[in-house]
């Protein structure tokens, strides 16, 4: 922490800050300039009081952290990419994976038909919502446990590992019995008890970025999971809320580049929830590969017009096949291996 004192601060005011800094177990180093004094506070900011509260002292001009708040997820902590084993698949590293499937599981047939279609197009994981975090309580909320059973059937039929969302700590144990990867949705991106509960399951976690979440907040949510002993975290950018409404959200590709630089965790992109419209999925997916994403999460439905949720953004199987065909050369140009090819 760097504390800058106001011009003209008196010696007793400087010593008051020094005493406070010591009280919080930092070592204060005074830098006396011609006009003002700076107190450099030596100590690991992540293990101490943050000192930010000292801003209320009248002689303090600013308190600035010099360290990032996250530790376990940072490249400083671990330089090499984390590789996550999901039912024998390796996520991260050279491989490029596509998770695909419907927004909601609607029937056993719909789940199986979609799983088979996305598998034959090259998807390596199957997704489908059983518990749906809908904005409106009047919208379809998901089939719950029967949907988990349908996901299990689809897994048995195709061999594709399952990614599905869990919304509450009480459901983690149940959902973990069916899922290979637990998804934390954008609406729960900073739900601390839920992050702790999914961490404790020991399962790989696909962690969406909150709809208004800063990159730091997203990475700190991942840090929560790691602090609870589970470093199998796949970050997933899914668009953020901005002033622009041409698409449902704004896909923040810069966040993907930043996350790839700052952390060793795999970073996926979900163009479906970012765009909210089917005609934008392919171009955004192409861009996601080019920016360095480790994988994609794409919504696919056999008949999007009849979908019970997110119909406007789900691809038909043939459109998904086209997406996969278009991605092939970009994945290769990025030096990656298309896992399902
Ligand atoms: C979803 O994946 O179906 C979903 C609800 O996503 P998000 O949490 O990103 O809105
Ligand atoms: Mn959806």
mmCIF file of N, CA, C and O and ligand atoms in Angstrom, residues 103 127 132-133 165 183 185-187 208 238 248 270 273 297 299 310, ligand 1:
data_model
loop_
_atom_site.group_PDB
_atom_site.id
_atom_site.type_symbol
_atom_site.label_atom_id
_atom_site.label_comp_id
_atom_site.label_asym_id
_atom_site.label_seq_id
_atom_site.Cartn_x
_atom_site.Cartn_y
_atom_site.Cartn_z
ATOM 1 N N UNK A 103 -30.348 -24.662 -23.877
ATOM 2 C CA UNK A 103 -30.408 -23.811 -22.684
ATOM 3 C C UNK A 103 -31.015 -24.643 -21.560
ATOM 4 O O UNK A 103 -30.398 -24.831 -20.513
ATOM 5 N N UNK A 127 -24.083 -29.695 -22.567
ATOM 6 C CA UNK A 127 -24.668 -28.843 -21.541
ATOM 7 C C UNK A 127 -26.188 -28.873 -21.622
ATOM 8 O O UNK A 127 -26.775 -29.138 -22.686
ATOM 9 N N UNK A 132 -32.970 -23.510 -13.705
ATOM 10 C CA UNK A 132 -32.741 -22.331 -14.536
ATOM 11 C C UNK A 132 -32.902 -21.034 -13.745
ATOM 12 O O UNK A 132 -33.956 -20.786 -13.166
ATOM 13 N N UNK A 133 -31.895 -20.196 -13.745
ATOM 14 C CA UNK A 133 -31.959 -18.923 -13.020
ATOM 15 C C UNK A 133 -32.635 -17.846 -13.875
ATOM 16 O O UNK A 133 -31.965 -16.976 -14.426
ATOM 17 N N UNK A 165 -25.903 -26.313 -14.515
ATOM 18 C CA UNK A 165 -25.829 -25.260 -13.498
ATOM 19 C C UNK A 165 -26.394 -25.715 -12.157
ATOM 20 O O UNK A 165 -27.391 -26.452 -12.102
ATOM 21 N N UNK A 183 -21.778 -25.793 -13.242
ATOM 22 C CA UNK A 183 -21.755 -24.421 -13.773
ATOM 23 C C UNK A 183 -22.279 -23.447 -12.720
ATOM 24 O O UNK A 183 -23.310 -23.692 -12.089
ATOM 25 N N UNK A 185 -23.726 -19.800 -12.691
ATOM 26 C CA UNK A 185 -24.267 -18.852 -13.656
ATOM 27 C C UNK A 185 -23.909 -17.408 -13.314
ATOM 28 O O UNK A 185 -23.458 -17.106 -12.207
ATOM 29 N N UNK A 186 -24.134 -16.560 -14.307
ATOM 30 C CA UNK A 186 -23.794 -15.147 -14.162
ATOM 31 C C UNK A 186 -24.486 -14.513 -12.951
ATOM 32 O O UNK A 186 -23.912 -13.665 -12.263
ATOM 33 N N UNK A 187 -25.716 -14.953 -12.688
ATOM 34 C CA UNK A 187 -26.461 -14.347 -11.573
ATOM 35 C C UNK A 187 -25.902 -14.755 -10.213
ATOM 36 O O UNK A 187 -26.207 -14.123 -9.208
ATOM 37 N N UNK A 208 -19.091 -18.614 -14.691
ATOM 38 C CA UNK A 208 -19.437 -17.496 -15.570
ATOM 39 C C UNK A 208 -19.068 -16.174 -14.899
ATOM 40 O O UNK A 208 -19.081 -16.061 -13.663
ATOM 41 N N UNK A 238 -19.291 -14.361 -20.665
ATOM 42 C CA UNK A 238 -20.604 -14.559 -21.298
ATOM 43 C C UNK A 238 -21.289 -13.237 -21.627
ATOM 44 O O UNK A 238 -22.496 -13.186 -21.794
ATOM 45 N N UNK A 248 -27.870 -8.778 -26.858
ATOM 46 C CA UNK A 248 -28.401 -8.823 -25.484
ATOM 47 C C UNK A 248 -27.374 -8.298 -24.465
ATOM 48 O O UNK A 248 -27.701 -7.574 -23.531
ATOM 49 N N UNK A 270 -18.739 -17.835 -23.973
ATOM 50 C CA UNK A 270 -20.123 -18.214 -24.252
ATOM 51 C C UNK A 270 -20.722 -17.123 -25.146
ATOM 52 O O UNK A 270 -21.205 -16.107 -24.662
ATOM 53 N N UNK A 273 -25.050 -16.456 -24.737
ATOM 54 C CA UNK A 273 -25.647 -15.510 -23.793
ATOM 55 C C UNK A 273 -25.130 -14.101 -24.014
ATOM 56 O O UNK A 273 -25.784 -13.133 -23.630
ATOM 57 N N UNK A 297 -18.790 -22.275 -25.109
ATOM 58 C CA UNK A 297 -20.038 -22.866 -24.623
ATOM 59 C C UNK A 297 -21.133 -22.296 -25.523
ATOM 60 O O UNK A 297 -21.296 -21.074 -25.606
ATOM 61 N N UNK A 299 -25.196 -22.672 -27.112
ATOM 62 C CA UNK A 299 -26.531 -23.271 -26.967
ATOM 63 C C UNK A 299 -27.048 -23.780 -28.313
ATOM 64 O O UNK A 299 -27.042 -23.058 -29.314
ATOM 65 N N UNK A 310 -34.497 -19.070 -23.900
ATOM 66 C CA UNK A 310 -33.431 -18.604 -24.798
ATOM 67 C C UNK A 310 -33.562 -19.076 -26.251
ATOM 68 O O UNK A 310 -32.552 -19.329 -26.932
HETATM 69 C C1 LIG B 1 -27.077 -20.595 -19.178
HETATM 70 O O1 LIG B 1 -25.934 -21.021 -19.386
HETATM 71 O O2 LIG B 1 -28.106 -21.145 -19.633
HETATM 72 C C2 LIG B 1 -27.248 -19.346 -18.403
HETATM 73 C C3 LIG B 1 -28.366 -19.092 -17.739
HETATM 74 O O3 LIG B 1 -26.197 -18.536 -18.520
HETATM 75 P P1 LIG B 1 -25.818 -17.154 -17.753
HETATM 76 O O4 LIG B 1 -25.683 -17.522 -16.312
HETATM 77 O O5 LIG B 1 -24.527 -16.767 -18.388
HETATM 78 O O6 LIG B 1 -26.934 -16.177 -18.009
#
